[in-house]
mmCIF file of N, CA, C and O in Angstrom:
data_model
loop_
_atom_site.group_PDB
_atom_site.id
_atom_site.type_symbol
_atom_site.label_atom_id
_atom_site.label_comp_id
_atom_site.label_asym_id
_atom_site.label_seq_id
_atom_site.Cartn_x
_atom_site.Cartn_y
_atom_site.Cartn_z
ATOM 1 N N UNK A 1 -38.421 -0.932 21.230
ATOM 2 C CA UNK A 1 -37.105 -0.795 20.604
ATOM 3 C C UNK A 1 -37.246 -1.021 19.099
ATOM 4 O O UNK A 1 -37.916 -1.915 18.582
ATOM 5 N N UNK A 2 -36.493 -0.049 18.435
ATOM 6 C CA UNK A 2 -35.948 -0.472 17.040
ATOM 7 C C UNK A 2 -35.880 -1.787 16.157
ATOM 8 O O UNK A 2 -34.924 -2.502 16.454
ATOM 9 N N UNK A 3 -36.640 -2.231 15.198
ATOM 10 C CA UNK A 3 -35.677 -3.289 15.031
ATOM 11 C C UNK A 3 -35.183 -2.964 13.699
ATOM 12 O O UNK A 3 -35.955 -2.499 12.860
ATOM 13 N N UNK A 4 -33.672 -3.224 13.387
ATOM 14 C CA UNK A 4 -32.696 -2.625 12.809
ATOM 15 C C UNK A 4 -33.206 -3.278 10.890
ATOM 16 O O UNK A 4 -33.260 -2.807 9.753
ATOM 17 N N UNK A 5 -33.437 -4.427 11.507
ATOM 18 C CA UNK A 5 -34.137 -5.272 10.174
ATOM 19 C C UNK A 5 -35.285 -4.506 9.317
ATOM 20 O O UNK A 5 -35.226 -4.412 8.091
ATOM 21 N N UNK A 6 -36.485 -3.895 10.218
ATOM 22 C CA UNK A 6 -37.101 -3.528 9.889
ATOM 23 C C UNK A 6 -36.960 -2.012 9.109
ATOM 24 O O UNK A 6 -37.746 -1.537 8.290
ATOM 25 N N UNK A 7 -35.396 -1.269 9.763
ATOM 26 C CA UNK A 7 -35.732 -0.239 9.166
ATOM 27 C C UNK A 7 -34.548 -0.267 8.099
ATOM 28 O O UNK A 7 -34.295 0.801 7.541
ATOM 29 N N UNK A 8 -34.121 -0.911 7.909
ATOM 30 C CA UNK A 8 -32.711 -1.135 6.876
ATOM 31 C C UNK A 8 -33.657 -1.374 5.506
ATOM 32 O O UNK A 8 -33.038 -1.338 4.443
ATOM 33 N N UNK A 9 -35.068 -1.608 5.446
ATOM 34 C CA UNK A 9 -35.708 -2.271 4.487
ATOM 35 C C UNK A 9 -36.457 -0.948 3.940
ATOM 36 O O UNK A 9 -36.720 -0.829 2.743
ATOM 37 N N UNK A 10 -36.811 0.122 4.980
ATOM 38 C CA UNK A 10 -37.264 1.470 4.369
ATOM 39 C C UNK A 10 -35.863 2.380 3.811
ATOM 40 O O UNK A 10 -34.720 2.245 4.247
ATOM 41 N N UNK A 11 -36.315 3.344 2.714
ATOM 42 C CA UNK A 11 -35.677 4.235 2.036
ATOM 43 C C UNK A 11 -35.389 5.427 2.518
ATOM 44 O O UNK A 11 -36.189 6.337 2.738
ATOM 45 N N UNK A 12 -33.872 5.422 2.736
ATOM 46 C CA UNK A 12 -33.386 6.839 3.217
ATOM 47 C C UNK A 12 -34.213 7.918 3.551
ATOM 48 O O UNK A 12 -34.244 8.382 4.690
ATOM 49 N N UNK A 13 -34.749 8.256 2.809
ATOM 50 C CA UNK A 13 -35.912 9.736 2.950
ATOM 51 C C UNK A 13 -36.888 9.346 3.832
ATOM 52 O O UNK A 13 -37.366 10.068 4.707
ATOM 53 N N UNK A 14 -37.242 7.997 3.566
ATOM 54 C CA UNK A 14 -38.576 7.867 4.870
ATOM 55 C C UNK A 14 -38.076 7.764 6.013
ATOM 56 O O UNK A 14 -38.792 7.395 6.944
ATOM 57 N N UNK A 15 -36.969 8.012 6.174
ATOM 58 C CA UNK A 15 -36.205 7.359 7.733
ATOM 59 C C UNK A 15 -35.938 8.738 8.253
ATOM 60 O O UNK A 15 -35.341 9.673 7.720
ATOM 61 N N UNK A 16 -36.886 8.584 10.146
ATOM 62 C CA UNK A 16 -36.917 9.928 10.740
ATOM 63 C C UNK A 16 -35.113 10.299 11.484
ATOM 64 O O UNK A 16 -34.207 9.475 11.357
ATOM 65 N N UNK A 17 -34.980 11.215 11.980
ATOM 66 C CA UNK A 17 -33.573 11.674 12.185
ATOM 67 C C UNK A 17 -33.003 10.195 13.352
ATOM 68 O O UNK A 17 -31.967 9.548 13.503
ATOM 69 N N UNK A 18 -34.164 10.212 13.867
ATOM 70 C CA UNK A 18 -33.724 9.113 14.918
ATOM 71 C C UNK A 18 -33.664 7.568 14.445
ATOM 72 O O UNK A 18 -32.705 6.938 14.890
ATOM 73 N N UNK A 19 -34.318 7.064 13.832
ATOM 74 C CA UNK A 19 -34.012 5.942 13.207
ATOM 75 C C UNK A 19 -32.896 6.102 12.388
ATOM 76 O O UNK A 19 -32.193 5.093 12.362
ATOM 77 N N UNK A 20 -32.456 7.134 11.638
ATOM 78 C CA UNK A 20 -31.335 7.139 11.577
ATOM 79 C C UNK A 20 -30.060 7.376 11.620
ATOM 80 O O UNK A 20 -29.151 7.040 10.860
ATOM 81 N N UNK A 21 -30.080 8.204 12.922
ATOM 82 C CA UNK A 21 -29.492 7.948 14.062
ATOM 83 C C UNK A 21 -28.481 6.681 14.424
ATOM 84 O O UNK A 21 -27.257 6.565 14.478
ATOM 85 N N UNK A 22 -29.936 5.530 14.709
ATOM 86 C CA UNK A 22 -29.963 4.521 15.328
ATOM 87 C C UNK A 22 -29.507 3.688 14.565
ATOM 88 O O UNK A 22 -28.659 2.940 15.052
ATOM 89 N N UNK A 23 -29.808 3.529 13.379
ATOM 90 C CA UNK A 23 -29.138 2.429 12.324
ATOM 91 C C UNK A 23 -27.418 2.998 12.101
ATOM 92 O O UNK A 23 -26.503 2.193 12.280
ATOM 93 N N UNK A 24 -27.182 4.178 11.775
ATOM 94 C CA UNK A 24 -25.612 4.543 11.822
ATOM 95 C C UNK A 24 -24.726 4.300 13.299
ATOM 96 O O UNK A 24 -23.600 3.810 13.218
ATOM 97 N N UNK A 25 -25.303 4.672 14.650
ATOM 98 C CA UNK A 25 -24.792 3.911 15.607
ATOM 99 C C UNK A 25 -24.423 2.809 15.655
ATOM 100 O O UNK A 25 -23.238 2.602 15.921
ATOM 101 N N UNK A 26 -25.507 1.493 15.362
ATOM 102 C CA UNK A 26 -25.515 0.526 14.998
ATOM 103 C C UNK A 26 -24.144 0.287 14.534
ATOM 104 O O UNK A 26 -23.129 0.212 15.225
ATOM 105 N N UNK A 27 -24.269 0.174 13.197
ATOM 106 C CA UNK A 27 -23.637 -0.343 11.719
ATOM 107 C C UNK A 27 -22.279 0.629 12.720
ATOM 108 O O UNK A 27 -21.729 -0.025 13.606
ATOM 109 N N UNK A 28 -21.995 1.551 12.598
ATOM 110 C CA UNK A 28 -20.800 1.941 13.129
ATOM 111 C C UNK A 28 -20.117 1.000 14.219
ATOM 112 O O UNK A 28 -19.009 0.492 14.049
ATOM 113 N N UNK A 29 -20.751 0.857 15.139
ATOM 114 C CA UNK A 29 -19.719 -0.441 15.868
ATOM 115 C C UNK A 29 -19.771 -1.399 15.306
ATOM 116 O O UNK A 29 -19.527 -2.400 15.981
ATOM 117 N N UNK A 30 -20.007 -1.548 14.259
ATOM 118 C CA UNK A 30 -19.662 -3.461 14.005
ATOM 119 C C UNK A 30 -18.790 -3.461 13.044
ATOM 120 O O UNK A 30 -18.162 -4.454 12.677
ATOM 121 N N UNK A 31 -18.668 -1.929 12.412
ATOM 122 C CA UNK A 31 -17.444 -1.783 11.704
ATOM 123 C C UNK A 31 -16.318 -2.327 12.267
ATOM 124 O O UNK A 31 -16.322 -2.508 13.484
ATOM 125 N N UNK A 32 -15.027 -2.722 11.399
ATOM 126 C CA UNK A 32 -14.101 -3.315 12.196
ATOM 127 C C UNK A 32 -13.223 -1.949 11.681
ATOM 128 O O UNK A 32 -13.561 -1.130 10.826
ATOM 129 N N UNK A 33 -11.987 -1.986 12.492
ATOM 130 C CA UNK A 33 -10.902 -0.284 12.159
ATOM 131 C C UNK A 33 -9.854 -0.706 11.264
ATOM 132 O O UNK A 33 -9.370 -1.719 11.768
ATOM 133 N N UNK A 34 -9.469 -0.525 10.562
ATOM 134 C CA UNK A 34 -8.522 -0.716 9.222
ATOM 135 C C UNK A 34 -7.262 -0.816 9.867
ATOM 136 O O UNK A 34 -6.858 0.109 10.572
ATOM 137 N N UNK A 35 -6.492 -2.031 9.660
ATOM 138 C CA UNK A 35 -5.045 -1.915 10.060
ATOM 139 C C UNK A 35 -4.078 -0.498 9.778
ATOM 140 O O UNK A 35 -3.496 -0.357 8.703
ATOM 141 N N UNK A 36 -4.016 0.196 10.531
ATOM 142 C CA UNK A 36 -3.296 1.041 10.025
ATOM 143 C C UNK A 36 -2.013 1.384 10.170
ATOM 144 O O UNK A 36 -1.375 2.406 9.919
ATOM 145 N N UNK A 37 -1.670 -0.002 10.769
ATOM 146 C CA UNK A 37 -0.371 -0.274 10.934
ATOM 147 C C UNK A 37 0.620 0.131 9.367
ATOM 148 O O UNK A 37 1.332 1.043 8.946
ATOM 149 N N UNK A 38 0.036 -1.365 8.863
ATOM 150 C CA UNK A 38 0.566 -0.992 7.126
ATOM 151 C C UNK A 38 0.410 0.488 6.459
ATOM 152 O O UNK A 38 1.388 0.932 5.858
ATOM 153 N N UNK A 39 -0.567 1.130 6.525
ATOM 154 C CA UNK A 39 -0.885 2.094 5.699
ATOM 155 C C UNK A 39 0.035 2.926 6.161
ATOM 156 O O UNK A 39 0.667 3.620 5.363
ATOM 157 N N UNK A 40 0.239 2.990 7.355
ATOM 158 C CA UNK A 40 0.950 3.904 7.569
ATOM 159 C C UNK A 40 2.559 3.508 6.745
ATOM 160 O O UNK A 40 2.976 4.496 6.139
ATOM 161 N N UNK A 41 3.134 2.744 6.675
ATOM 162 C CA UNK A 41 4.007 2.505 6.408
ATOM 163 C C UNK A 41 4.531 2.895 5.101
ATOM 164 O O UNK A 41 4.146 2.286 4.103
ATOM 165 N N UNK A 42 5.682 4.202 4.978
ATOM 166 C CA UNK A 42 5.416 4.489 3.960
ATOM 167 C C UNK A 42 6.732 3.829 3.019
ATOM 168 O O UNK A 42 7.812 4.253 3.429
ATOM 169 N N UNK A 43 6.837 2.947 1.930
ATOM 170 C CA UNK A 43 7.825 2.974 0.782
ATOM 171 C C UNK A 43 9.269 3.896 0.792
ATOM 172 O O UNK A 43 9.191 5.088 1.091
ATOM 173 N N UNK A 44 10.000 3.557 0.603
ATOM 174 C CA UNK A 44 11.326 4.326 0.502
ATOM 175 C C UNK A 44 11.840 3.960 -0.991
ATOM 176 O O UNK A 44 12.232 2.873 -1.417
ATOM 177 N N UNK A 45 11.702 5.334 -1.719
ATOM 178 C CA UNK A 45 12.612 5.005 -3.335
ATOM 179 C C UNK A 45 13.514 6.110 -3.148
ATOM 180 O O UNK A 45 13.637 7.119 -2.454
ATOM 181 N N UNK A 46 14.209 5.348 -4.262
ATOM 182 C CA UNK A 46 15.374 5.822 -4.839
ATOM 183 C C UNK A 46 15.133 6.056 -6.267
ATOM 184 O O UNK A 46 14.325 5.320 -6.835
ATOM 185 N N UNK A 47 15.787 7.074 -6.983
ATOM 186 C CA UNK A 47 15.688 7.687 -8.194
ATOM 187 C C UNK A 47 16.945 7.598 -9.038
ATOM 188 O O UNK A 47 17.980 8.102 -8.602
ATOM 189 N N UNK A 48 16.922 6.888 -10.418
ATOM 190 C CA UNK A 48 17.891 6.785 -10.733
ATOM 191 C C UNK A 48 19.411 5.991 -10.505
ATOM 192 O O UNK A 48 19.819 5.512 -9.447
ATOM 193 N N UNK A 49 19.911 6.003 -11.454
ATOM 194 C CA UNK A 49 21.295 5.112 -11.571
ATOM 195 C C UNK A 49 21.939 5.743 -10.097
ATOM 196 O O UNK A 49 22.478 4.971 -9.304
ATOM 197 N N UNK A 50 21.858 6.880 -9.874
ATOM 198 C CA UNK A 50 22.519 7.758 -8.879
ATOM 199 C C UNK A 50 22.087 7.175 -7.527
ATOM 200 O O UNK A 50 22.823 6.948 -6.567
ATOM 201 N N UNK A 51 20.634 6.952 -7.627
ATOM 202 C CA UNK A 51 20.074 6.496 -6.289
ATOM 203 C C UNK A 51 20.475 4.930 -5.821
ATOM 204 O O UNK A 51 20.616 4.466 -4.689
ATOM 205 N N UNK A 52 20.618 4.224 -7.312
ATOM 206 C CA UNK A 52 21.116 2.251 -7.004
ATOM 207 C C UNK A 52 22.506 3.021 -6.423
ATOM 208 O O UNK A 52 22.484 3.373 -5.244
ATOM 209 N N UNK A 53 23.077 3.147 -6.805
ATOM 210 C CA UNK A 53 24.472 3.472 -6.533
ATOM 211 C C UNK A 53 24.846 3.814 -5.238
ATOM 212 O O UNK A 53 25.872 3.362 -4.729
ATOM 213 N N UNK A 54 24.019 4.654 -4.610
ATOM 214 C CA UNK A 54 23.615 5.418 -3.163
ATOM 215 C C UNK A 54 23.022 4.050 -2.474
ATOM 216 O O UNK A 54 23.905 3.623 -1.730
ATOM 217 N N UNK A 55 22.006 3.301 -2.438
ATOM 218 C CA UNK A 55 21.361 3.050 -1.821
ATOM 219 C C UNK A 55 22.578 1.526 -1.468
ATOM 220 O O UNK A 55 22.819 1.087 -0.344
ATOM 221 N N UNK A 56 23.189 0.964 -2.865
ATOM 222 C CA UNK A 56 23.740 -0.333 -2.556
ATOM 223 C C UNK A 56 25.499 0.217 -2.208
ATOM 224 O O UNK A 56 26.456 -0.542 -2.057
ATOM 225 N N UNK A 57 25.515 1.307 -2.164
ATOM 226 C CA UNK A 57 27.280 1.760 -1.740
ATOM 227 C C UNK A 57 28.391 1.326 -2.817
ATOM 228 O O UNK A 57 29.493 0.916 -2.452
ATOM 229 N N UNK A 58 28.088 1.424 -3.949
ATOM 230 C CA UNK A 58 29.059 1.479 -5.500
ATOM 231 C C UNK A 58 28.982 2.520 -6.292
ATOM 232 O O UNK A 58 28.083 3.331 -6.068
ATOM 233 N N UNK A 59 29.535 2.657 -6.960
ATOM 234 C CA UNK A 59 29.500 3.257 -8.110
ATOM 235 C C UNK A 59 28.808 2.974 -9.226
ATOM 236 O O UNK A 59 28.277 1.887 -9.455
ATOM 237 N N UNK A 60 28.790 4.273 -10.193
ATOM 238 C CA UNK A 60 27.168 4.541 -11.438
ATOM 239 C C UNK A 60 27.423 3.646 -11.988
ATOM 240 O O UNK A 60 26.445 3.014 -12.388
ATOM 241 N N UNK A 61 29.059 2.968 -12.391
ATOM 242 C CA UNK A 61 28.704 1.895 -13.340
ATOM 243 C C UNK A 61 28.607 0.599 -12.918
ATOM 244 O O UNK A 61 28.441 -0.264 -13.781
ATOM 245 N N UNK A 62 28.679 0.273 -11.717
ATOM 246 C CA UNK A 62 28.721 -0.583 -11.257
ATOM 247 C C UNK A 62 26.865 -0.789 -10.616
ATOM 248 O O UNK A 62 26.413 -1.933 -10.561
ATOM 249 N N UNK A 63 26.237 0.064 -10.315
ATOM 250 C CA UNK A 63 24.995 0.555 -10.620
ATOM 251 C C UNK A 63 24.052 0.451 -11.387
ATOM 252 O O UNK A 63 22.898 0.293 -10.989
ATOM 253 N N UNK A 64 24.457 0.538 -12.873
ATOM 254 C CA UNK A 64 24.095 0.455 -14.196
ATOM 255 C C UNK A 64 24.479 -0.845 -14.185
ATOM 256 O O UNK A 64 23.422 -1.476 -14.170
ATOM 257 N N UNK A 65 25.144 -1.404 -14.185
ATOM 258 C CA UNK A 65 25.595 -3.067 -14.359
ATOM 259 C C UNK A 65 24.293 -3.816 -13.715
ATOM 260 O O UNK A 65 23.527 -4.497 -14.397
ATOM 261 N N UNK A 66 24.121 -3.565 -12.078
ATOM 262 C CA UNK A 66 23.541 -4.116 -11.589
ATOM 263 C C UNK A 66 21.874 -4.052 -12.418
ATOM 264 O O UNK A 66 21.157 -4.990 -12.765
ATOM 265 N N UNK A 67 21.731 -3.072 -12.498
ATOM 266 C CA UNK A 67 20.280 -2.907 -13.314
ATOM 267 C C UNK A 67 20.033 -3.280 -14.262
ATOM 268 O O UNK A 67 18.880 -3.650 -14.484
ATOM 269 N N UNK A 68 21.137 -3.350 -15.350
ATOM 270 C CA UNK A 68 21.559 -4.381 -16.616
ATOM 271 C C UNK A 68 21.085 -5.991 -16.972
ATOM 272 O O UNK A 68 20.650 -6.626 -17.932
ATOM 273 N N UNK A 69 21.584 -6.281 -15.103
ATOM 274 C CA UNK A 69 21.523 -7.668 -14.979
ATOM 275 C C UNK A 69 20.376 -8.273 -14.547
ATOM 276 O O UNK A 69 20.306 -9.488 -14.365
ATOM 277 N N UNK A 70 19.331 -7.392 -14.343
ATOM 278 C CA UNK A 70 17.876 -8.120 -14.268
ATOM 279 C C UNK A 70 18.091 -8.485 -12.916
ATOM 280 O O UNK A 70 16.940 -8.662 -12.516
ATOM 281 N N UNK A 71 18.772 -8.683 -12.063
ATOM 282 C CA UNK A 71 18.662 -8.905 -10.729
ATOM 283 C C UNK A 71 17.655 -8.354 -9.650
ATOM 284 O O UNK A 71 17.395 -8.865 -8.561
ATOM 285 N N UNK A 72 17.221 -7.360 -10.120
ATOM 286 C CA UNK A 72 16.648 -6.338 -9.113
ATOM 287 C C UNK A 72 15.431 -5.539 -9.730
ATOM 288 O O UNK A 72 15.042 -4.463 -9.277
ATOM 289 N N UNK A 73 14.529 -6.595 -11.491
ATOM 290 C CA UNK A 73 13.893 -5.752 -12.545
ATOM 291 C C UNK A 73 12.386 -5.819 -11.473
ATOM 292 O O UNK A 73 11.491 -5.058 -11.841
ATOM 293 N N UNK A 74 12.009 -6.917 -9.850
ATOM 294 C CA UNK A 74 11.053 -6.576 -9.609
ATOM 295 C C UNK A 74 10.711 -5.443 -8.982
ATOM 296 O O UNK A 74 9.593 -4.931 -9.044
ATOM 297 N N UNK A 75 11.936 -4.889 -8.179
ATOM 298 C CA UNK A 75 12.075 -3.328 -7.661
ATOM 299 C C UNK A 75 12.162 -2.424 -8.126
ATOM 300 O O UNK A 75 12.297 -1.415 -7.433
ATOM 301 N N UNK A 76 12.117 -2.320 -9.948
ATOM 302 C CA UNK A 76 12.582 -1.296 -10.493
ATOM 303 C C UNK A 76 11.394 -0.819 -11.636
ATOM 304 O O UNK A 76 11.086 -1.590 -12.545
ATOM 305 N N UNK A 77 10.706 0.647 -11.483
ATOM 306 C CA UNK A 77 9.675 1.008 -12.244
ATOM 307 C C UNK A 77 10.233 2.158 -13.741
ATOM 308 O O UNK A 77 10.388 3.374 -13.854
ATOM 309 N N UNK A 78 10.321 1.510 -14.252
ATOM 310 C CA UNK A 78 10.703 2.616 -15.462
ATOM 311 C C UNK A 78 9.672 3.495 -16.237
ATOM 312 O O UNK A 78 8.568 3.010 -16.483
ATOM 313 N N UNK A 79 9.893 4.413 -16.523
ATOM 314 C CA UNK A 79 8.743 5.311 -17.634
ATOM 315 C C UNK A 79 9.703 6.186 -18.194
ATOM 316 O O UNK A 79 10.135 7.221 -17.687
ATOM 317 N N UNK A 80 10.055 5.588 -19.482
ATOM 318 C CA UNK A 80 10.792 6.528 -20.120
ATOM 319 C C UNK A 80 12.399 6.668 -19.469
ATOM 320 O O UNK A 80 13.123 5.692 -19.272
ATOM 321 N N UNK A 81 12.705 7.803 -19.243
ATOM 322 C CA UNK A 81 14.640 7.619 -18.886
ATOM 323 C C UNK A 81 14.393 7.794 -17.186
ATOM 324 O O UNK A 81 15.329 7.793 -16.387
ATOM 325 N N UNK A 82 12.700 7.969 -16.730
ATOM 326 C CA UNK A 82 12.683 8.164 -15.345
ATOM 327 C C UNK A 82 12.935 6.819 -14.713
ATOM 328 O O UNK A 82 12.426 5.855 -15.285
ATOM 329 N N UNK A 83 13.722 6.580 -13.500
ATOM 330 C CA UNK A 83 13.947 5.296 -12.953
ATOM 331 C C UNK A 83 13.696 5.083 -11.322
ATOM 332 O O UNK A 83 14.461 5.614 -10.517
ATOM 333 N N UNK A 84 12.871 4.486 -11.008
ATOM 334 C CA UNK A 84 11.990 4.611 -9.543
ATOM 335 C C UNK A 84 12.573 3.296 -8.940
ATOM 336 O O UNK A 84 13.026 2.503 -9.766
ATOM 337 N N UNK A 85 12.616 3.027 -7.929
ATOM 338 C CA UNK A 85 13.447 1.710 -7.260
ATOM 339 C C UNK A 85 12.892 1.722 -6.092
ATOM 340 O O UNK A 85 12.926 2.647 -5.282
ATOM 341 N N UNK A 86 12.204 0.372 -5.946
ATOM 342 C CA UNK A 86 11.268 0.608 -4.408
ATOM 343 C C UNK A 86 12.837 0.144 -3.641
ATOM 344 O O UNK A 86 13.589 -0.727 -4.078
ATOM 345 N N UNK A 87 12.991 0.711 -2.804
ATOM 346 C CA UNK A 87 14.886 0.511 -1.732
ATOM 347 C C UNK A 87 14.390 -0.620 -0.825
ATOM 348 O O UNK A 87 15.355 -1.372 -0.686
ATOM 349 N N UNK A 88 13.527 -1.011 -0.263
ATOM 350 C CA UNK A 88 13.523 -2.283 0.698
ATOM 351 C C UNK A 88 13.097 -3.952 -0.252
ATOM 352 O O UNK A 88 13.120 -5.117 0.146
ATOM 353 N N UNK A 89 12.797 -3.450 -1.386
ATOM 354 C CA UNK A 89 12.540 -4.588 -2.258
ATOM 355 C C UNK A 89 13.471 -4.502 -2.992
ATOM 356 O O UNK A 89 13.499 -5.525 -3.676
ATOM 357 N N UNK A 90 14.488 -3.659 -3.312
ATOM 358 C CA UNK A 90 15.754 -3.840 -4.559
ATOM 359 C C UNK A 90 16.532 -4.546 -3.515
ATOM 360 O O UNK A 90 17.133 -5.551 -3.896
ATOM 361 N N UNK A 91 16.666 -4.100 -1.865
ATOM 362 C CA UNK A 91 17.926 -4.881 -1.074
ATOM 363 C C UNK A 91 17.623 -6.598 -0.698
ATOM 364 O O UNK A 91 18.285 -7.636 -0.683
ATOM 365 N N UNK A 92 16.589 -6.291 -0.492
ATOM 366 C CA UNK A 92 16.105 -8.100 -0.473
ATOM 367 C C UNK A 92 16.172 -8.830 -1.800
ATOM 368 O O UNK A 92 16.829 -9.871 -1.819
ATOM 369 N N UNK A 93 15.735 -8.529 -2.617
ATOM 370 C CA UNK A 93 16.013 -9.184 -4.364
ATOM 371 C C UNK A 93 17.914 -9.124 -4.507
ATOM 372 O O UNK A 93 18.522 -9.969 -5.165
ATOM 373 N N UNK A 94 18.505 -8.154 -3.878
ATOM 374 C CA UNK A 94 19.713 -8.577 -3.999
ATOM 375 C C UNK A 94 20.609 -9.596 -3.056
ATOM 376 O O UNK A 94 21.590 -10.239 -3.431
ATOM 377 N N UNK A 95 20.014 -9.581 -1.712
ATOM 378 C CA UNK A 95 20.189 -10.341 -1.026
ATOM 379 C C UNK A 95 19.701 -11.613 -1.339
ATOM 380 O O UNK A 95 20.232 -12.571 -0.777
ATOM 381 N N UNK A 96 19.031 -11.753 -1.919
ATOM 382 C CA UNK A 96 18.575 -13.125 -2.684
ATOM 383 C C UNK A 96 19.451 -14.064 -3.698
ATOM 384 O O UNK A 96 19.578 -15.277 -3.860
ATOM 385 N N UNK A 97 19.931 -13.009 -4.232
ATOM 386 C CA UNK A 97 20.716 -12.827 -5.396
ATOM 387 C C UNK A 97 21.866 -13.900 -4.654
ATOM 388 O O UNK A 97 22.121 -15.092 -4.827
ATOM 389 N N UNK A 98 22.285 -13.089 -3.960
ATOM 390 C CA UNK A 98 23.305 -12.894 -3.314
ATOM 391 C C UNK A 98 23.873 -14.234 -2.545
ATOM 392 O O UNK A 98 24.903 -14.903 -2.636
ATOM 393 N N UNK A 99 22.598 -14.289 -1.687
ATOM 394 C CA UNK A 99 22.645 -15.605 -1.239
ATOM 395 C C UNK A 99 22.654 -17.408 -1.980
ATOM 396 O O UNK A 99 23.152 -18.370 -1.394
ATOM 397 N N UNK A 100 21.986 -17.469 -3.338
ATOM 398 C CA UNK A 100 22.058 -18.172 -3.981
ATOM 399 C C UNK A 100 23.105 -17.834 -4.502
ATOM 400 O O UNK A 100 22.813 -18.817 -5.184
ATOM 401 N N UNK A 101 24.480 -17.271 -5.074
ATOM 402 C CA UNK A 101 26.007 -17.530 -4.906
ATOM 403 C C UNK A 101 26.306 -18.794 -4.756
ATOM 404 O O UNK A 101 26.509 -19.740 -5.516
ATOM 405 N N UNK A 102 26.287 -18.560 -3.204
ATOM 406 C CA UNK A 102 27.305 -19.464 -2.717
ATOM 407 C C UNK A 102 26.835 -20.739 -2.259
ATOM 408 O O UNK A 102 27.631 -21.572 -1.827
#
């Protein structure tokens, strides 16, 4: 039999089809499989004063207020007049908000 030690120590090119073969078999199961729970999971934005407005059920200026007020600046990506809003992190930062009130 193989020993995996021994051939992990020779250079690609000297290694016949079957040794390496045998070392990628190997090394392949001990790989572990990537959660792909998360990855899959994809982000939900919203765009714009139009989109806060949509997403929290008010109106643009009431919208614009909210964005004004720094309440929600960790959900919110600006570049220029473009305005990106991750939607499950602007509703929890407001619920936060929200909850310290009262």
């Amino acid at each position: 039999m193989m020993e995996i030690q021994e051939l992990l120590k020779k250079p690609l090119f000297q290694l016949t089809t079957e040794e390496f073969l045998f070392i990628n078999n190997k090394t392949s199961n001990e790989i572990t499989p990537i959660n792909t729970d998360q990855n899959t999971q994809s982000k939900k934005y919203v765009y714009g004063i139009k989109g806060i407005a949509t997403l929290f059920g008010c109106s643009k200026p009431t919208a614009n207020r909210l964005k004004k007020s720094k309440k929600i600046d960790a959900a919110i990506t600006q570049i220029g007049r473009k305005i990106i809003v991750d939607a499950d992190l602007a509703m929890k930062l407001a619920k936060v908000e929200k909850g310290g009130r009262k």
